[in-house]
PDB file of C-alpha atoms in Angstrom:
ATOM      1  CA  MET U   1     -96.227 -60.210  52.875  1.00  0.00           C
ATOM      2  CA  ASP U   2     -99.679 -58.706  52.944  1.00  0.00           C
ATOM      3  CA  THR U   3     -99.259 -55.144  51.597  1.00  0.00           C
ATOM      4  CA  ARG U   4    -102.155 -53.687  53.742  1.00  0.00           C
ATOM      5  CA  ASN U   5    -100.646 -50.985  55.959  1.00  0.00           C
ATOM      6  CA  PHE U   6     -97.325 -51.412  54.192  1.00  0.00           C
ATOM      7  CA  THR U   7     -97.134 -47.574  53.698  1.00  0.00           C
ATOM      8  CA  TYR U   8     -97.107 -47.120  57.552  1.00  0.00           C
ATOM      9  CA  LEU U   9     -94.463 -49.846  57.831  1.00  0.00           C
ATOM     10  CA  CYS U  10     -92.287 -47.821  55.437  1.00  0.00           C
ATOM     11  CA  TYR U  11     -92.902 -44.638  57.350  1.00  0.00           C
ATOM     12  CA  GLY U  12     -91.899 -46.469  60.526  1.00  0.00           C
ATOM     13  CA  LEU U  13     -88.654 -47.961  59.184  1.00  0.00           C
ATOM     14  CA  VAL U  14     -87.693 -44.574  57.509  1.00  0.00           C
ATOM     15  CA  ALA U  15     -88.408 -42.678  60.670  1.00  0.00           C
ATOM     16  CA  ALA U  16     -86.347 -44.959  62.775  1.00  0.00           C
ATOM     17  CA  TRP U  17     -83.372 -44.657  60.380  1.00  0.00           C
ATOM     18  CA  LEU U  18     -83.852 -40.952  59.807  1.00  0.00           C
ATOM     19  CA  ILE U  19     -83.479 -40.105  63.333  1.00  0.00           C
ATOM     20  CA  LEU U  20     -80.220 -42.157  63.704  1.00  0.00           C
ATOM     21  CA  CYS U  21     -78.895 -40.579  60.497  1.00  0.00           C
ATOM     22  CA  VAL U  22     -79.629 -37.075  61.682  1.00  0.00           C
ATOM     23  CA  TYR U  23     -77.777 -37.835  64.948  1.00  0.00           C
ATOM     24  CA  VAL U  24     -74.773 -39.314  63.029  1.00  0.00           C
ATOM     25  CA  ILE U  25     -74.604 -36.126  60.876  1.00  0.00           C
ATOM     26  CA  SER U  26     -74.925 -33.921  64.091  1.00  0.00           C
ATOM     27  CA  LEU U  27     -72.090 -35.847  65.639  1.00  0.00           C
ATOM     28  CA  GLY U  28     -69.866 -35.394  62.679  1.00  0.00           C
ATOM     29  CA  ALA U  29     -70.549 -31.592  62.556  1.00  0.00           C
ATOM     30  CA  ARG U  30     -69.813 -31.268  66.298  1.00  0.00           C
ATOM     31  CA  GLU U  31     -66.576 -33.208  65.869  1.00  0.00           C
ATOM     32  CA  ARG U  32     -65.329 -30.831  63.210  1.00  0.00           C
ATOM     33  CA  LYS U  33     -66.358 -27.820  65.267  1.00  0.00           C
ATOM     34  CA  LEU U  34     -64.489 -29.124  68.223  1.00  0.00           C
ATOM     35  CA  GLN U  35     -61.373 -29.822  66.207  1.00  0.00           C
ATOM     36  CA  ARG U  36     -61.346 -26.496  64.637  1.00  0.00           C
ATOM     37  CA  GLU U  37     -61.678 -24.731  68.094  1.00  0.00           C
ATOM     38  CA  LEU U  38     -58.923 -27.130  69.456  1.00  0.00           C
ATOM     39  CA  GLU U  39     -56.647 -26.125  66.620  1.00  0.00           C
ATOM     40  CA  ARG U  40     -57.355 -22.307  67.141  1.00  0.00           C
ATOM     41  CA  LEU U  41     -56.704 -22.461  70.785  1.00  0.00           C
ATOM     42  CA  ARG U  42     -53.481 -24.336  70.314  1.00  0.00           C
ATOM     43  CA  LEU U  43     -52.169 -21.814  67.828  1.00  0.00           C
ATOM     44  CA  LEU U  44     -53.243 -19.068  70.262  1.00  0.00           C
ATOM     45  CA  VAL U  45     -51.346 -20.658  73.137  1.00  0.00           C
ATOM     46  CA  GLU U  46     -48.320 -21.133  71.028  1.00  0.00           C
ATOM     47  CA  GLU U  47     -48.462 -17.449  69.888  1.00  0.00           C
ATOM     48  CA  LYS U  48     -48.701 -16.248  73.442  1.00  0.00           C
ATOM     49  CA  GLU U  49     -45.907 -18.417  74.572  1.00  0.00           C
ATOM     50  CA  ARG U  50     -43.595 -16.933  71.871  1.00  0.00           C
TER      51      ARG U  50
ATOM     52  CA  MET W   1     -65.441 -49.117  66.456  1.00  0.00           C
ATOM     53  CA  LEU W   2     -65.508 -49.866  62.838  1.00  0.00           C
ATOM     54  CA  ALA W   3     -65.869 -53.701  63.571  1.00  0.00           C
ATOM     55  CA  MET W   4     -68.975 -52.901  65.755  1.00  0.00           C
ATOM     56  CA  THR W   5     -70.525 -50.801  63.132  1.00  0.00           C
ATOM     57  CA  ALA W   6     -69.992 -53.559  60.522  1.00  0.00           C
ATOM     58  CA  ILE W   7     -71.433 -56.245  62.729  1.00  0.00           C
ATOM     59  CA  ALA W   8     -74.493 -54.010  63.481  1.00  0.00           C
ATOM     60  CA  ALA W   9     -74.961 -53.305  59.710  1.00  0.00           C
ATOM     61  CA  LEU W  10     -74.894 -57.013  58.897  1.00  0.00           C
ATOM     62  CA  LEU W  11     -77.210 -57.980  61.679  1.00  0.00           C
ATOM     63  CA  LEU W  12     -79.686 -55.282  60.559  1.00  0.00           C
ATOM     64  CA  VAL W  13     -79.741 -56.477  56.958  1.00  0.00           C
ATOM     65  CA  ARG W  14     -80.270 -60.016  58.302  1.00  0.00           C
ATOM     66  CA  ASN W  15     -83.032 -58.821  60.613  1.00  0.00           C
ATOM     67  CA  LEU W  16     -84.767 -56.841  57.865  1.00  0.00           C
ATOM     68  CA  TYR W  17     -84.854 -59.952  55.737  1.00  0.00           C
ATOM     69  CA  VAL W  18     -86.370 -62.041  58.658  1.00  0.00           C
ATOM     70  CA  MET W  19     -88.788 -59.186  59.523  1.00  0.00           C
ATOM     71  CA  LEU W  20     -90.071 -58.675  55.867  1.00  0.00           C
ATOM     72  CA  LEU W  21     -89.848 -62.032  54.165  1.00  0.00           C
ATOM     73  CA  VAL W  22     -89.741 -64.692  56.929  1.00  0.00           C
ATOM     74  CA  LEU W  23     -92.179 -63.717  59.764  1.00  0.00           C
ATOM     75  CA  PRO W  24     -95.784 -64.132  58.767  1.00  0.00           C
ATOM     76  CA  ASP W  25     -98.320 -61.310  58.825  1.00  0.00           C
ATOM     77  CA  GLU W  26    -100.387 -60.352  61.784  1.00  0.00           C
ATOM     78  CA  LYS W  27    -104.129 -60.877  61.437  1.00  0.00           C
ATOM     79  CA  HIS W  28    -105.334 -57.369  62.453  1.00  0.00           C
ATOM     80  CA  GLN W  29    -102.347 -55.156  61.754  1.00  0.00           C
ATOM     81  CA  ASN W  30    -101.045 -56.613  58.540  1.00  0.00           C
ATOM     82  CA  ALA W  31     -97.578 -55.378  57.707  1.00  0.00           C
ATOM     83  CA  ALA W  32     -97.523 -52.537  60.256  1.00  0.00           C
ATOM     84  CA  TYR W  33     -96.909 -54.792  63.275  1.00  0.00           C
ATOM     85  CA  ARG W  34     -93.221 -55.101  61.983  1.00  0.00           C
ATOM     86  CA  ILE W  35     -92.681 -51.455  63.245  1.00  0.00           C
ATOM     87  CA  MET W  36     -92.756 -53.115  66.754  1.00  0.00           C
ATOM     88  CA  PHE W  37     -89.251 -54.831  66.001  1.00  0.00           C
ATOM     89  CA  PHE W  38     -87.718 -51.223  65.974  1.00  0.00           C
ATOM     90  CA  HIS W  39     -90.009 -49.547  68.345  1.00  0.00           C
ATOM     91  CA  VAL W  40     -89.474 -51.929  71.224  1.00  0.00           C
ATOM     92  CA  PRO W  41     -85.792 -52.362  71.089  1.00  0.00           C
ATOM     93  CA  ASP W  42     -85.308 -48.556  70.759  1.00  0.00           C
ATOM     94  CA  ALA W  43     -87.231 -48.187  74.064  1.00  0.00           C
ATOM     95  CA  TRP W  44     -85.050 -50.895  75.728  1.00  0.00           C
ATOM     96  CA  THR W  45     -81.831 -49.238  74.465  1.00  0.00           C
ATOM     97  CA  ALA W  46     -83.159 -45.761  75.731  1.00  0.00           C
ATOM     98  CA  PHE W  47     -84.029 -47.331  79.221  1.00  0.00           C
ATOM     99  CA  LEU W  48     -80.612 -48.965  79.480  1.00  0.00           C
ATOM    100  CA  CYS W  49     -78.876 -45.604  78.556  1.00  0.00           C
ATOM    101  CA  PHE W  50     -80.842 -43.719  81.212  1.00  0.00           C
ATOM    102  CA  PHE W  51     -80.062 -46.439  83.826  1.00  0.00           C
ATOM    103  CA  LEU W  52     -76.311 -46.081  83.122  1.00  0.00           C
ATOM    104  CA  ALA W  53     -76.562 -42.270  83.229  1.00  0.00           C
ATOM    105  CA  MET W  54     -78.145 -42.572  86.591  1.00  0.00           C
ATOM    106  CA  ILE W  55     -75.407 -44.814  87.823  1.00  0.00           C
ATOM    107  CA  ALA W  56     -72.716 -42.471  86.432  1.00  0.00           C
ATOM    108  CA  SER W  57     -74.448 -39.543  88.103  1.00  0.00           C
ATOM    109  CA  VAL W  58     -74.403 -41.272  91.510  1.00  0.00           C
ATOM    110  CA  LEU W  59     -70.802 -42.177  90.916  1.00  0.00           C
ATOM    111  CA  TYR W  60     -70.027 -38.539  90.148  1.00  0.00           C
ATOM    112  CA  LEU W  61     -71.645 -37.298  93.297  1.00  0.00           C
ATOM    113  CA  VAL W  62     -69.739 -39.840  95.381  1.00  0.00           C
ATOM    114  CA  LYS W  63     -66.186 -39.503  93.635  1.00  0.00           C
ATOM    115  CA  ASN W  64     -66.328 -36.104  92.085  1.00  0.00           C
ATOM    116  CA  ASP W  65     -64.606 -37.240  88.925  1.00  0.00           C
ATOM    117  CA  LEU W  66     -65.683 -35.311  85.911  1.00  0.00           C
ATOM    118  CA  ARG W  67     -65.202 -38.427  83.697  1.00  0.00           C
ATOM    119  CA  TYR W  68     -68.409 -39.852  85.253  1.00  0.00           C
ATOM    120  CA  ASP W  69     -70.112 -36.630  84.309  1.00  0.00           C
ATOM    121  CA  GLY W  70     -68.966 -36.866  80.753  1.00  0.00           C
ATOM    122  CA  PHE W  71     -70.158 -40.397  80.541  1.00  0.00           C
ATOM    123  CA  ALA W  72     -73.611 -39.477  82.029  1.00  0.00           C
ATOM    124  CA  ALA W  73     -73.857 -36.621  79.551  1.00  0.00           C
ATOM    125  CA  SER W  74     -72.839 -38.751  76.564  1.00  0.00           C
ATOM    126  CA  ILE W  75     -75.112 -41.678  77.343  1.00  0.00           C
ATOM    127  CA  THR W  76     -78.098 -39.515  78.092  1.00  0.00           C
ATOM    128  CA  GLU W  77     -77.762 -37.999  74.637  1.00  0.00           C
ATOM    129  CA  VAL W  78     -77.666 -41.373  72.986  1.00  0.00           C
ATOM    130  CA  GLY W  79     -80.548 -42.461  75.082  1.00  0.00           C
ATOM    131  CA  LEU W  80     -82.596 -39.455  73.968  1.00  0.00           C
ATOM    132  CA  VAL W  81     -82.025 -40.353  70.224  1.00  0.00           C
ATOM    133  CA  PHE W  82     -83.316 -43.945  70.771  1.00  0.00           C
ATOM    134  CA  GLY W  83     -86.216 -42.406  72.924  1.00  0.00           C
ATOM    135  CA  ALA W  84     -87.087 -40.161  69.958  1.00  0.00           C
ATOM    136  CA  ALA W  85     -87.073 -43.165  67.609  1.00  0.00           C
ATOM    137  CA  ASN W  86     -89.276 -44.989  70.039  1.00  0.00           C
ATOM    138  CA  LEU W  87     -91.758 -42.253  70.306  1.00  0.00           C
ATOM    139  CA  VAL W  88     -92.035 -41.522  66.693  1.00  0.00           C
ATOM    140  CA  THR W  89     -92.234 -45.132  65.470  1.00  0.00           C
ATOM    141  CA  GLY W  90     -94.857 -45.538  68.307  1.00  0.00           C
ATOM    142  CA  MET W  91     -96.920 -42.788  66.784  1.00  0.00           C
ATOM    143  CA  ILE W  92     -96.774 -44.312  63.322  1.00  0.00           C
ATOM    144  CA  TRP W  93     -97.772 -47.697  64.696  1.00  0.00           C
ATOM    145  CA  GLY W  94    -100.615 -46.027  66.728  1.00  0.00           C
ATOM    146  CA  ARG W  95    -102.003 -44.364  63.669  1.00  0.00           C
ATOM    147  CA  VAL W  96    -102.663 -47.925  62.263  1.00  0.00           C
ATOM    148  CA  ILE W  97    -103.955 -49.502  65.436  1.00  0.00           C
ATOM    149  CA  TRP W  98    -105.838 -46.729  67.163  1.00  0.00           C
ATOM    150  CA  GLY W  99    -106.550 -44.384  64.273  1.00  0.00           C
ATOM    151  CA  VAL W 100    -104.786 -41.440  65.924  1.00  0.00           C
ATOM    152  CA  TRP W 101    -101.122 -40.287  65.808  1.00  0.00           C
ATOM    153  CA  TRP W 102    -101.233 -39.875  69.659  1.00  0.00           C
ATOM    154  CA  ALA W 103    -103.232 -41.478  72.485  1.00  0.00           C
ATOM    155  CA  TRP W 104    -102.799 -40.087  75.922  1.00  0.00           C
ATOM    156  CA  ASP W 105    -102.407 -43.379  77.628  1.00  0.00           C
ATOM    157  CA  VAL W 106    -100.062 -43.836  80.571  1.00  0.00           C
ATOM    158  CA  ARG W 107     -97.209 -45.327  78.705  1.00  0.00           C
ATOM    159  CA  LEU W 108     -97.050 -42.833  75.993  1.00  0.00           C
ATOM    160  CA  THR W 109     -97.418 -39.936  78.326  1.00  0.00           C
ATOM    161  CA  THR W 110     -94.855 -41.104  80.793  1.00  0.00           C
ATOM    162  CA  MET W 111     -92.434 -41.898  78.016  1.00  0.00           C
ATOM    163  CA  LEU W 112     -92.936 -38.447  76.621  1.00  0.00           C
ATOM    164  CA  VAL W 113     -92.557 -36.738  79.982  1.00  0.00           C
ATOM    165  CA  GLY W 114     -89.281 -38.751  80.538  1.00  0.00           C
ATOM    166  CA  TRP W 115     -87.893 -37.784  77.150  1.00  0.00           C
ATOM    167  CA  LEU W 116     -88.611 -34.112  77.961  1.00  0.00           C
ATOM    168  CA  MET W 117     -86.958 -34.406  81.376  1.00  0.00           C
ATOM    169  CA  TYR W 118     -83.805 -35.878  79.727  1.00  0.00           C
ATOM    170  CA  ALA W 119     -83.951 -33.212  77.114  1.00  0.00           C
ATOM    171  CA  GLY W 120     -84.137 -30.692  80.000  1.00  0.00           C
ATOM    172  CA  TYR W 121     -81.011 -32.257  81.439  1.00  0.00           C
ATOM    173  CA  LEU W 122     -79.125 -31.423  78.364  1.00  0.00           C
ATOM    174  CA  MET W 123     -80.344 -27.965  78.153  1.00  0.00           C
ATOM    175  CA  LEU W 124     -79.460 -27.498  81.761  1.00  0.00           C
ATOM    176  CA  ARG W 125     -75.899 -28.477  80.826  1.00  0.00           C
ATOM    177  CA  ARG W 126     -75.787 -25.848  78.369  1.00  0.00           C
ATOM    178  CA  ALA W 127     -76.975 -23.170  80.612  1.00  0.00           C
ATOM    179  CA  ILE W 128     -74.313 -23.604  83.364  1.00  0.00           C
ATOM    180  CA  GLU W 129     -70.685 -22.854  82.425  1.00  0.00           C
ATOM    181  CA  GLU W 130     -68.719 -23.769  85.557  1.00  0.00           C
ATOM    182  CA  PRO W 131     -67.929 -27.474  85.119  1.00  0.00           C
ATOM    183  CA  THR W 132     -68.258 -28.837  88.578  1.00  0.00           C
ATOM    184  CA  GLU W 133     -71.424 -26.859  89.243  1.00  0.00           C
ATOM    185  CA  ARG W 134     -72.884 -28.146  86.006  1.00  0.00           C
ATOM    186  CA  ALA W 135     -71.907 -31.697  86.843  1.00  0.00           C
ATOM    187  CA  LYS W 136     -73.349 -31.530  90.254  1.00  0.00           C
ATOM    188  CA  MET W 137     -76.757 -30.095  89.086  1.00  0.00           C
ATOM    189  CA  SER W 138     -76.907 -32.432  86.185  1.00  0.00           C
ATOM    190  CA  ALA W 139     -76.222 -35.468  88.328  1.00  0.00           C
ATOM    191  CA  VAL W 140     -79.093 -34.539  90.601  1.00  0.00           C
ATOM    192  CA  VAL W 141     -81.462 -34.013  87.577  1.00  0.00           C
ATOM    193  CA  SER W 142     -80.385 -37.304  86.074  1.00  0.00           C
ATOM    194  CA  ILE W 143     -81.034 -39.285  89.177  1.00  0.00           C
ATOM    195  CA  PHE W 144     -84.442 -37.694  89.663  1.00  0.00           C
ATOM    196  CA  ALA W 145     -85.391 -38.113  85.914  1.00  0.00           C
ATOM    197  CA  PHE W 146     -84.705 -41.854  86.233  1.00  0.00           C
ATOM    198  CA  ALA W 147     -87.800 -42.207  88.633  1.00  0.00           C
ATOM    199  CA  ASP W 148     -89.803 -41.958  85.492  1.00  0.00           C
ATOM    200  CA  VAL W 149     -88.178 -44.999  83.815  1.00  0.00           C
ATOM    201  CA  PRO W 150     -89.801 -47.816  86.146  1.00  0.00           C
ATOM    202  CA  ILE W 151     -93.188 -45.998  85.646  1.00  0.00           C
ATOM    203  CA  ILE W 152     -92.847 -46.294  81.932  1.00  0.00           C
ATOM    204  CA  PHE W 153     -91.750 -49.836  82.211  1.00  0.00           C
ATOM    205  CA  PHE W 154     -94.354 -51.090  84.569  1.00  0.00           C
ATOM    206  CA  SER W 155     -97.320 -48.796  83.391  1.00  0.00           C
ATOM    207  CA  ILE W 156     -98.913 -51.706  81.527  1.00  0.00           C
ATOM    208  CA  ARG W 157     -99.131 -53.772  84.645  1.00  0.00           C
ATOM    209  CA  TRP W 158    -100.138 -50.884  87.009  1.00  0.00           C
ATOM    210  CA  TRP W 159    -102.768 -49.385  84.821  1.00  0.00           C
ATOM    211  CA  ARG W 160    -104.483 -52.401  83.122  1.00  0.00           C
ATOM    212  CA  ASN W 161    -106.909 -50.371  80.984  1.00  0.00           C
ATOM    213  CA  GLN W 162    -104.252 -49.216  78.614  1.00  0.00           C
ATOM    214  CA  GLN W 163    -104.061 -49.513  74.923  1.00  0.00           C
ATOM    215  CA  HIS W 164    -100.598 -51.091  74.699  1.00  0.00           C
ATOM    216  CA  PRO W 165    -100.727 -54.777  74.162  1.00  0.00           C
ATOM    217  CA  PRO W 166     -99.347 -56.892  77.150  1.00  0.00           C
ATOM    218  CA  PRO W 167     -95.882 -58.254  75.946  1.00  0.00           C
ATOM    219  CA  ALA W 168     -96.583 -61.770  77.494  1.00  0.00           C
ATOM    220  CA  ASP W 169     -99.065 -62.373  74.430  1.00  0.00           C
ATOM    221  CA  LEU W 170     -96.293 -62.083  71.946  1.00  0.00           C
ATOM    222  CA  PRO W 171     -95.437 -65.429  69.987  1.00  0.00           C
ATOM    223  CA  PRO W 172     -91.932 -66.835  70.608  1.00  0.00           C
ATOM    224  CA  ASP W 173     -90.584 -65.993  67.118  1.00  0.00           C
ATOM    225  CA  TRP W 174     -91.481 -62.314  67.687  1.00  0.00           C
ATOM    226  CA  TRP W 175     -89.615 -62.253  70.907  1.00  0.00           C
ATOM    227  CA  MET W 176     -86.571 -63.685  69.014  1.00  0.00           C
ATOM    228  CA  ALA W 177     -86.878 -61.010  66.385  1.00  0.00           C
ATOM    229  CA  LEU W 178     -87.094 -58.331  69.091  1.00  0.00           C
ATOM    230  CA  PHE W 179     -83.957 -59.532  70.872  1.00  0.00           C
ATOM    231  CA  MET W 180     -82.136 -60.040  67.559  1.00  0.00           C
ATOM    232  CA  ASN W 181     -82.853 -56.550  66.549  1.00  0.00           C
ATOM    233  CA  TRP W 182     -81.819 -55.217  69.883  1.00  0.00           C
ATOM    234  CA  ILE W 183     -78.215 -56.508  69.399  1.00  0.00           C
ATOM    235  CA  PRO W 184     -77.294 -54.212  66.512  1.00  0.00           C
ATOM    236  CA  LEU W 185     -79.099 -51.159  68.128  1.00  0.00           C
ATOM    237  CA  LEU W 186     -76.989 -51.757  71.274  1.00  0.00           C
ATOM    238  CA  LEU W 187     -73.809 -52.030  69.082  1.00  0.00           C
ATOM    239  CA  LEU W 188     -74.856 -48.643  67.352  1.00  0.00           C
ATOM    240  CA  ALA W 189     -75.440 -47.156  70.844  1.00  0.00           C
ATOM    241  CA  GLY W 190     -71.949 -48.209  71.907  1.00  0.00           C
ATOM    242  CA  VAL W 191     -70.429 -46.619  68.863  1.00  0.00           C
ATOM    243  CA  PHE W 192     -72.296 -43.389  69.423  1.00  0.00           C
ATOM    244  CA  LEU W 193     -71.331 -43.398  73.119  1.00  0.00           C
ATOM    245  CA  MET W 194     -67.585 -43.907  72.308  1.00  0.00           C
ATOM    246  CA  ILE W 195     -67.758 -40.932  69.814  1.00  0.00           C
ATOM    247  CA  ARG W 196     -69.542 -38.763  72.343  1.00  0.00           C
ATOM    248  CA  MET W 197     -67.072 -39.707  75.031  1.00  0.00           C
ATOM    249  CA  GLU W 198     -64.239 -38.688  72.850  1.00  0.00           C
ATOM    250  CA  GLN W 199     -65.913 -35.377  72.203  1.00  0.00           C
ATOM    251  CA  GLU W 200     -66.497 -34.885  75.897  1.00  0.00           C
ATOM    252  CA  ARG W 201     -62.693 -35.518  76.346  1.00  0.00           C
ATOM    253  CA  ILE W 202     -61.986 -32.927  73.682  1.00  0.00           C
ATOM    254  CA  GLU W 203     -64.325 -30.519  75.419  1.00  0.00           C
ATOM    255  CA  ARG W 204     -62.426 -30.918  78.740  1.00  0.00           C
ATOM    256  CA  GLN W 205     -59.151 -30.341  76.889  1.00  0.00           C
ATOM    257  CA  LEU W 206     -60.557 -27.146  75.273  1.00  0.00           C
ATOM    258  CA  ASN W 207     -61.514 -25.937  78.786  1.00  0.00           C
ATOM    259  CA  GLY W 208     -58.026 -26.420  79.850  1.00  0.00           C
ATOM    260  CA  LEU W 209     -56.607 -24.590  76.864  1.00  0.00           C
ATOM    261  CA  ARG W 210     -59.071 -21.653  77.357  1.00  0.00           C
ATOM    262  CA  ARG W 211     -58.011 -21.263  81.002  1.00  0.00           C
ATOM    263  CA  THR W 212     -54.369 -21.216  79.813  1.00  0.00           C
ATOM    264  CA  VAL W 213     -55.158 -18.493  77.229  1.00  0.00           C
ATOM    265  CA  HIS W 214     -56.951 -16.407  79.827  1.00  0.00           C
ATOM    266  CA  ALA W 215     -53.993 -16.790  82.205  1.00  0.00           C
ATOM    267  CA  PHE W 216     -51.498 -15.066  79.818  1.00  0.00           C
TER     268      PHE W 216
END
């Protein structure tokens, strides 16, 4: 493969994957936040029912 | 979900091998033309997501079922991620071809406008608390925003003096590489969608629990 403009090819591939990786991390963070909130509300409902 | 991710990963490794070591260089762009094999399927994936969001939005307005609203919100978000990847890889490719990071040609501009409209859709959803009101307003915005997608798609044909190369000129092995790279991106989009749909379901459950807490 000709290496002219190879740097830009690397930038392109890294950018494409970086965006997807950042989204996957944000999905994970949101999942954890939702689970924490779900647990908190469940405990609150149980407490109020007692 | 795990199987889909594994197949996508295997296909992506295979495609990278084909792109980097099998396909010959392009005369004018050298190595950089290979960005296209992510740039174009990213756009196709985003358009498909926006199309499905528009269908789900129409279905919500017809059936008033919040699951359609959840689907539309989830798939719009996934579409925005692929749209962002399309815009950024396009800028990098444009830097090589045109010598500038951004050229205000019709395709780039309409894609940016579309991306901003869908980003606005997600911001609107955060601004409205009442679920049915939010769903109704979002559905209308999603349907209107989709009007931009055919303009992006046909802009090369409608405005012939654009800087984007006409796709008909691509050699058959490039087309094959484009489609082969679209498959894993679609699989990844499917995985992201399933995760987001589950999160939307938890959100609805949370809303129910919040109402219960307030009722005590």
